[in-house]
Coordinates of N, CA and C in Angstrom, one line a residue:
M128 N 0.8 -1.2 0.0 CA 0.0 0.0 0.0 C 0.9 1.3 0.0
N129 N 2.0 1.2 0.8 CA 2.8 2.4 0.8 C 3.5 2.7 -0.5
D130 N 3.8 1.6 -1.3 CA 4.4 1.8 -2.6 C 3.4 2.4 -3.5
E131 N 2.1 2.0 -3.4 CA 1.1 2.5 -4.3 C 0.8 4.0 -4.0
I132 N 0.9 4.4 -2.8 CA 0.7 5.9 -2.4 C 1.9 6.7 -3.0
R133 N 3.1 6.1 -2.9 CA 4.3 6.8 -3.4 C 4.2 6.9 -4.9
L134 N 3.8 5.9 -5.6 CA 3.6 5.9 -7.0 C 2.6 6.9 -7.5
Q135 N 1.5 7.0 -6.7 CA 0.5 8.0 -7.1 C 1.0 9.4 -6.9
R136 N 1.7 9.6 -5.8 CA 2.3 10.9 -5.5 C 3.3 11.3 -6.6
R137 N 4.1 10.3 -7.0 CA 5.1 10.5 -8.0 C 4.4 10.9 -9.3
A138 N 3.4 10.2 -9.7 CA 2.7 10.5 -10.9 C 2.0 11.9 -10.9
R139 N 1.5 12.3 -9.7 CA 0.9 13.6 -9.6 C 1.9 14.7 -9.7
L140 N 3.1 14.5 -9.1 CA 4.1 15.5 -9.2 C 4.7 15.6 -10.6
M141 N 4.8 14.5 -11.3 CA 5.4 14.5 -12.6 C 4.4 15.1 -13.6
D142 N 3.1 15.0 -13.3 CA 2.1 15.6 -14.2 C 1.9 17.1 -14.0
N143 N 2.6 17.6 -12.9 CA 2.5 19.0 -12.6 C 3.0 19.9 -13.7
Q144 N 2.4 21.0 -14.0 CA 2.8 21.9 -15.1 C 4.2 22.5 -14.8
V145 N 4.5 22.8 -13.5 CA 5.8 23.3 -13.2 C 6.9 22.3 -13.5
Y146 N 6.6 21.0 -13.2 CA 7.6 19.9 -13.5 C 7.8 19.8 -15.0
Q147 N 6.7 19.9 -15.7 CA 6.9 19.9 -17.2 C 7.7 21.0 -17.7
S148 N 7.5 22.2 -17.2 CA 8.4 23.3 -17.6 C 9.8 23.2 -17.2
M149 N 10.1 22.5 -16.0 CA 11.4 22.3 -15.6 C 12.1 21.3 -16.6
Q150 N 11.4 20.3 -17.0 CA 11.9 19.4 -18.0 C 12.3 20.1 -19.3
S151 N 11.4 21.0 -19.7 CA 11.6 21.8 -21.0 C 12.9 22.7 -20.8
F152 N 13.0 23.4 -19.7 CA 14.1 24.2 -19.5 C 15.4 23.4 -19.5
T153 N 15.4 22.2 -18.8 CA 16.5 21.4 -18.8 C 16.9 20.9 -20.2
R154 N 15.9 20.6 -21.0 CA 16.2 20.1 -22.3 C 16.9 21.2 -23.2
Y155 N 16.3 22.4 -23.2 CA 16.8 23.5 -24.0 C 18.1 24.1 -23.4
M156 N 18.1 24.4 -22.1 CA 19.2 25.1 -21.6 C 20.5 24.2 -21.5
D157 N 20.4 22.9 -21.2 CA 21.5 22.1 -21.0 C 21.8 21.1 -22.2
R158 N 20.8 20.4 -22.6 CA 21.0 19.4 -23.7 C 21.2 20.1 -25.0
F159 N 20.6 21.3 -25.3 CA 20.7 22.0 -26.5 C 21.7 23.1 -26.4
Y160 N 22.3 23.3 -25.2 CA 23.4 24.3 -24.9 C 22.9 25.7 -25.0
L161 N 21.6 25.9 -24.8 CA 21.1 27.3 -24.9 C 21.7 28.2 -23.8
D162 N 22.0 27.6 -22.7 CA 22.6 28.3 -21.6 C 23.9 29.0 -22.0
A163 N 24.8 28.2 -22.7 CA 26.0 28.7 -23.2 C 25.8 29.8 -24.3
V164 N 24.8 29.6 -25.1 CA 24.6 30.5 -26.3 C 24.1 31.8 -25.8
I165 N 23.1 31.8 -24.9 CA 22.6 33.1 -24.4 C 23.6 33.8 -23.4
G166 N 24.5 33.0 -22.9 CA 25.6 33.5 -22.1 C 26.5 34.4 -22.9
L167 N 26.5 34.3 -24.2 CA 27.3 35.2 -25.1 C 26.8 36.7 -25.0
I168 N 25.6 36.9 -24.6 CA 25.1 38.2 -24.4 C 25.6 38.8 -23.1
P169 N 26.5 39.7 -23.1 CA 27.2 40.2 -21.9 C 26.1 40.6 -20.8
G170 N 26.2 40.1 -19.7 CA 25.3 40.5 -18.6 C 24.0 39.9 -18.6
W171 N 23.3 40.1 -19.7 CA 21.9 39.7 -19.9 C 21.7 38.2 -20.0
G172 N 22.7 37.5 -20.6 CA 22.6 36.1 -20.8 C 22.5 35.3 -19.5
D173 N 23.4 35.7 -18.5 CA 23.3 35.1 -17.2 C 22.1 35.4 -16.5
A174 N 21.6 36.6 -16.6 CA 20.3 37.0 -16.0 C 19.1 36.1 -16.5
V175 N 19.1 35.9 -17.8 CA 18.1 35.1 -18.4 C 18.2 33.6 -17.9
A176 N 19.4 33.1 -17.9 CA 19.7 31.8 -17.4 C 19.2 31.6 -15.9
L177 N 19.4 32.7 -15.1 CA 19.0 32.6 -13.7 C 17.4 32.6 -13.6
L178 N 16.8 33.3 -14.5 CA 15.3 33.3 -14.5 C 14.7 31.9 -14.8
C179 N 15.5 31.1 -15.6 CA 15.0 29.8 -15.9 C 15.1 28.8 -14.7
V180 N 15.7 29.3 -13.6 CA 15.8 28.5 -12.4 C 14.6 28.7 -11.5
V181 N 13.8 29.7 -11.8 CA 12.6 30.0 -10.9 C 11.7 28.8 -10.8
P182 N 11.3 28.1 -11.8 CA 10.5 26.9 -11.6 C 11.1 25.9 -10.7
F183 N 12.4 25.7 -10.8 CA 13.1 24.7 -10.0 C 12.9 25.1 -8.5
V184 N 13.2 26.4 -8.2 CA 13.1 26.9 -6.8 C 11.6 26.8 -6.3
Y185 N 10.7 27.2 -7.2 CA 9.3 27.1 -6.8 C 8.9 25.7 -6.5
F186 N 9.2 24.8 -7.4 CA 8.8 23.3 -7.2 C 9.4 22.7 -5.9
S187 N 10.7 23.0 -5.7 CA 11.4 22.4 -4.5 C 10.9 23.0 -3.2
M188 N 10.5 24.4 -3.3 CA 10.1 25.1 -2.1 C 8.6 24.9 -1.8
C189 N 7.8 25.1 -2.8 CA 6.4 25.1 -2.6 C 5.6 23.8 -2.8
I190 N 6.2 23.0 -3.7 CA 5.4 21.8 -4.0 C 6.0 20.6 -3.3
I191 N 7.4 20.4 -3.3 CA 8.0 19.4 -2.5 C 8.1 19.8 -1.1
K192 N 8.3 21.1 -0.9 CA 8.4 21.7 0.5 C 9.6 21.2 1.2
S193 N 10.8 21.3 0.6 CA 12.0 20.9 1.2 C 13.0 22.1 1.2
I194 N 13.3 22.6 2.3 CA 14.2 23.7 2.4 C 15.6 23.3 2.0
P195 N 16.1 22.1 2.5 CA 17.5 21.7 2.0 C 17.5 21.5 0.5
L196 N 16.5 20.9 -0.1 CA 16.5 20.8 -1.6 C 16.5 22.2 -2.2
T197 N 15.7 23.1 -1.7 CA 15.7 24.4 -2.3 C 17.1 25.1 -2.2
L198 N 17.7 24.9 -1.1 CA 19.1 25.5 -0.9 C 20.1 24.8 -1.9
A199 N 19.9 23.5 -2.1 CA 20.8 22.9 -3.1 C 20.6 23.3 -4.5
V200 N 19.3 23.6 -4.8 CA 18.9 24.0 -6.2 C 19.5 25.5 -6.4
L201 N 19.3 26.3 -5.4 CA 19.9 27.7 -5.5 C 21.4 27.7 -5.6
N202 N 22.0 26.8 -4.8 CA 23.5 26.6 -4.8 C 23.9 26.3 -6.3
N203 N 23.3 25.3 -6.9 CA 23.7 25.0 -8.3 C 23.4 26.2 -9.2
A204 N 22.3 26.9 -9.1 CA 21.9 28.0 -10.0 C 22.9 29.1 -9.8
L205 N 23.2 29.5 -8.6 CA 24.1 30.6 -8.4 C 25.6 30.3 -8.8
R206 N 25.9 29.0 -8.6 CA 27.3 28.6 -9.1 C 27.3 28.7 -10.6
D207 N 26.3 28.3 -11.3 CA 26.2 28.4 -12.7 C 26.3 29.8 -13.2
V208 N 25.6 30.8 -12.5 CA 25.7 32.2 -12.9 C 27.1 32.7 -12.7
L209 N 27.7 32.4 -11.5 CA 29.1 32.9 -11.3 C 30.1 32.3 -12.3
L210 N 30.0 31.1 -12.6 CA 30.9 30.5 -13.6 C 30.6 31.1 -15.0
G211 N 29.4 31.3 -15.3 CA 29.0 31.9 -16.6 C 29.5 33.3 -16.8
M212 N 29.7 34.0 -15.7 CA 30.1 35.4 -15.7 C 31.6 35.6 -16.0
I213 N 32.4 34.5 -16.0 CA 33.8 34.6 -16.2 C 34.0 35.2 -17.7
P214 N 34.7 36.3 -17.8 CA 34.8 36.9 -19.1 C 35.6 36.1 -20.2
F215 N 35.6 36.7 -21.4 CA 36.4 36.2 -22.5 C 35.9 34.8 -22.9
F216 N 34.6 34.6 -22.9 CA 34.0 33.4 -23.3 C 34.4 32.1 -22.5
I217 N 35.2 32.3 -21.5 CA 35.6 31.1 -20.7 C 34.3 30.6 -19.9
G218 N 33.5 31.6 -19.4 CA 32.3 31.2 -18.7 C 31.3 30.5 -19.6
D219 N 31.3 30.8 -20.8 CA 30.3 30.2 -21.8 C 30.8 28.8 -22.1
V220 N 32.1 28.6 -22.1 CA 32.6 27.2 -22.4 C 32.3 26.4 -21.1
I221 N 32.5 26.9 -19.9 CA 32.2 26.2 -18.7 C 30.7 25.8 -18.6
D222 N 29.8 26.8 -19.1 CA 28.4 26.5 -19.1 C 28.0 25.2 -19.9
V223 N 28.8 24.9 -20.9 CA 28.6 23.7 -21.7 C 28.7 22.5 -20.9
F224 N 29.7 22.5 -20.0 CA 30.0 21.3 -19.2 C 29.3 21.3 -17.8
H225 N 29.0 22.5 -17.2 CA 28.5 22.5 -15.9 C 27.0 21.9 -15.8
R226 N 26.1 22.3 -16.6 CA 24.8 21.8 -16.7 C 24.0 21.8 -15.4
A227 N 23.9 22.9 -14.8 CA 23.2 23.1 -13.5 C 21.7 22.6 -13.6
N228 N 21.1 22.9 -14.7 CA 19.6 22.4 -14.7 C 19.5 20.9 -14.7
M229 N 20.4 20.2 -15.3 CA 20.4 18.7 -15.2 C 20.7 18.3 -13.8
K230 N 21.6 18.9 -13.1 CA 21.9 18.6 -11.7 C 20.7 18.8 -10.9
N231 N 20.0 20.0 -11.1 CA 18.8 20.3 -10.3 C 17.7 19.3 -10.6
M232 N 17.5 19.0 -11.8 CA 16.5 18.0 -12.2 C 16.8 16.6 -11.6
A233 N 18.0 16.2 -11.5 CA 18.3 14.9 -10.9 C 18.1 14.9 -9.4
M234 N 18.4 16.0 -8.7 CA 18.1 16.1 -7.3 C 16.6 16.1 -7.1
I235 N 15.8 16.9 -7.8 CA 14.4 16.9 -7.7 C 13.8 15.5 -8.0
Q236 N 14.3 14.9 -9.1 CA 13.8 13.6 -9.4 C 14.1 12.6 -8.3
G237 N 15.2 12.7 -7.7 CA 15.6 11.8 -6.6 C 14.6 12.0 -5.4
F238 N 14.2 13.2 -5.1 CA 13.3 13.5 -4.1 C 11.9 12.9 -4.4
I239 N 11.5 13.1 -5.6 CA 10.2 12.5 -6.1 C 10.2 11.0 -6.0
D240 N 11.3 10.4 -6.4 CA 11.4 8.9 -6.4 C 11.7 8.4 -5.0
G241 N 12.0 9.2 -4.0 CA 12.3 8.8 -2.7 C 13.7 8.1 -2.6
D242 N 14.6 8.5 -3.4 CA 16.0 8.0 -3.5 C 16.7 8.4 -2.2
E243 N 16.9 7.5 -1.3 CA 17.4 7.8 0.0 C 18.8 8.4 -0.1
A244 N 19.6 8.0 -1.0 CA 21.0 8.5 -1.1 C 21.0 10.0 -1.5
I245 N 20.1 10.4 -2.4 CA 20.0 11.8 -2.8 C 19.4 12.6 -1.7
I246 N 18.4 12.1 -1.0 CA 17.8 12.8 0.1 C 18.8 13.0 1.2
K247 N 19.5 12.0 1.6 CA 20.5 12.1 2.6 C 21.6 13.1 2.2
Q248 N 22.1 13.0 1.0 CA 23.1 13.9 0.5 C 22.7 15.4 0.6
V249 N 21.5 15.7 0.1 CA 20.9 17.0 0.1 C 20.7 17.5 1.6
N250 N 20.2 16.7 2.4 CA 20.0 17.1 3.8 C 21.3 17.3 4.5
R251 N 22.3 16.5 4.2 CA 23.6 16.6 4.9 C 24.3 17.9 4.4
R252 N 24.0 18.3 3.2 CA 24.7 19.5 2.7 C 23.8 20.8 2.9
A253 N 22.8 20.8 3.7 CA 21.9 21.9 3.8 C 22.7 23.1 4.4
L254 N 23.4 23.0 5.4 CA 24.1 24.1 6.0 C 25.2 24.5 5.1
Q255 N 25.9 23.6 4.5 CA 27.0 23.9 3.6 C 26.4 24.7 2.4
S256 N 25.2 24.3 1.9 CA 24.6 25.0 0.8 C 24.2 26.5 1.2
A257 N 23.7 26.7 2.4 CA 23.4 28.0 2.9 C 24.6 28.9 3.0
I258 N 25.7 28.4 3.5 CA 27.0 29.1 3.5 C 27.5 29.4 2.1
V259 N 27.5 28.4 1.3 CA 27.9 28.6 -0.1 C 27.1 29.6 -0.8
L260 N 25.8 29.6 -0.6 CA 24.9 30.6 -1.2 C 25.3 32.0 -0.9
L261 N 25.6 32.2 0.4 CA 26.0 33.6 0.8 C 27.3 33.9 0.1
V262 N 28.3 33.0 0.1 CA 29.5 33.3 -0.6 C 29.3 33.5 -2.1
L263 N 28.5 32.7 -2.7 CA 28.2 32.9 -4.1 C 27.6 34.3 -4.4
L264 N 26.6 34.7 -3.6 CA 26.0 36.0 -3.8 C 27.0 37.1 -3.7
L265 N 27.9 37.0 -2.7 CA 29.0 38.0 -2.6 C 30.0 37.9 -3.8
L266 N 30.3 36.8 -4.2 CA 31.2 36.7 -5.4 C 30.5 37.2 -6.7
I267 N 29.2 37.0 -6.8 CA 28.5 37.5 -8.0 C 28.5 39.0 -7.9
A268 N 28.2 39.6 -6.7 CA 28.3 41.0 -6.6 C 29.7 41.6 -6.9
L269 N 30.7 40.9 -6.4 CA 32.1 41.3 -6.7 C 32.4 41.2 -8.2
M270 N 31.9 40.2 -8.8 CA 32.1 40.0 -10.3 C 31.4 41.1 -11.0
I271 N 30.2 41.4 -10.7 CA 29.5 42.5 -11.3 C 30.3 43.8 -11.2
W272 N 30.7 44.1 -10.0 CA 31.5 45.3 -9.7 C 32.8 45.3 -10.6
A273 N 33.5 44.2 -10.6 CA 34.7 44.1 -11.4 C 34.4 44.3 -12.9
L274 N 33.4 43.7 -13.4 CA 33.1 43.8 -14.8 C 32.7 45.3 -15.2
V275 N 31.9 45.9 -14.3 CA 31.5 47.3 -14.5 C 32.7 48.2 -14.4
S276 N 33.6 48.0 -13.5 CA 34.8 48.8 -13.3 C 35.7 48.6 -14.6
F277 N 35.9 47.3 -15.0 CA 36.7 47.1 -16.2 C 36.1 47.7 -17.4
G278 N 34.8 47.6 -17.6 CA 34.1 48.3 -18.7 C 34.3 49.8 -18.7
S279 N 34.2 50.4 -17.5 CA 34.4 51.8 -17.4 C 35.8 52.2 -17.8
Y280 N 36.8 51.4 -17.3 CA 38.2 51.6 -17.6 C 38.4 51.6 -19.1
L281 N 37.9 50.5 -19.7 CA 38.0 50.4 -21.2 C 37.4 51.5 -21.9
Y282 N 36.3 52.0 -21.5 CA 35.6 53.1 -22.1 C 36.4 54.3 -22.0
S283 N 37.0 54.6 -20.8 CA 37.9 55.8 -20.7 C 39.1 55.7 -21.5
V284 N 39.7 54.5 -21.6 CA 40.9 54.3 -22.5 C 40.5 54.6 -24.0
I285 N 39.5 54.0 -24.4 CA 39.0 54.2 -25.8 C 38.6 55.6 -26.1
A286 N 38.0 56.3 -25.1 CA 37.6 57.7 -25.3 C 38.8 58.6 -25.3
S287 N 39.8 58.3 -24.6 CA 41.0 59.1 -24.6 C 41.8 58.9 -25.9
V288 N 41.8 57.8 -26.4 CA 42.5 57.5 -27.7 C 41.8 58.3 -28.8
F289 N 40.5 58.3 -28.9 CA 39.8 58.9 -30.0 C 39.5 60.4 -29.7
A290 N 39.9 60.9 -28.6 CA 39.6 62.3 -28.2 C 40.7 63.3 -28.8

């Protein structure tokens, strides 16, 4: 009987519209490398990629109702944004291999399936994920500051050459 209830819950979660959109985002962003392609747009590409994580966060926080899973999903997403912000197309190359959406989908699927190993791993890393999230947010802010400063410097150099 317990297995039947779990299978019904699994079917209900997988039929959820948010789950379907997560599968689509994973397919397009990671399998078709759209994450790396839109990352070529300076600044905006990473912002768009971060918006694609919203369904993952919503599903883990509001539907599965797991704070540790939500922290792990955010950890992967922010790590992906930070890596994608590395200039000179290095971040875009890293985006091809990092595949944060696939990692998030695997964790969420593990929770839906009741995979004890994934659930233990995520629960064990909850505090670590919270600390890493704070560090990643600080690093992203620092990277934005560095990129803006570098852009301003380049602009002033170019303006002085043509003035």
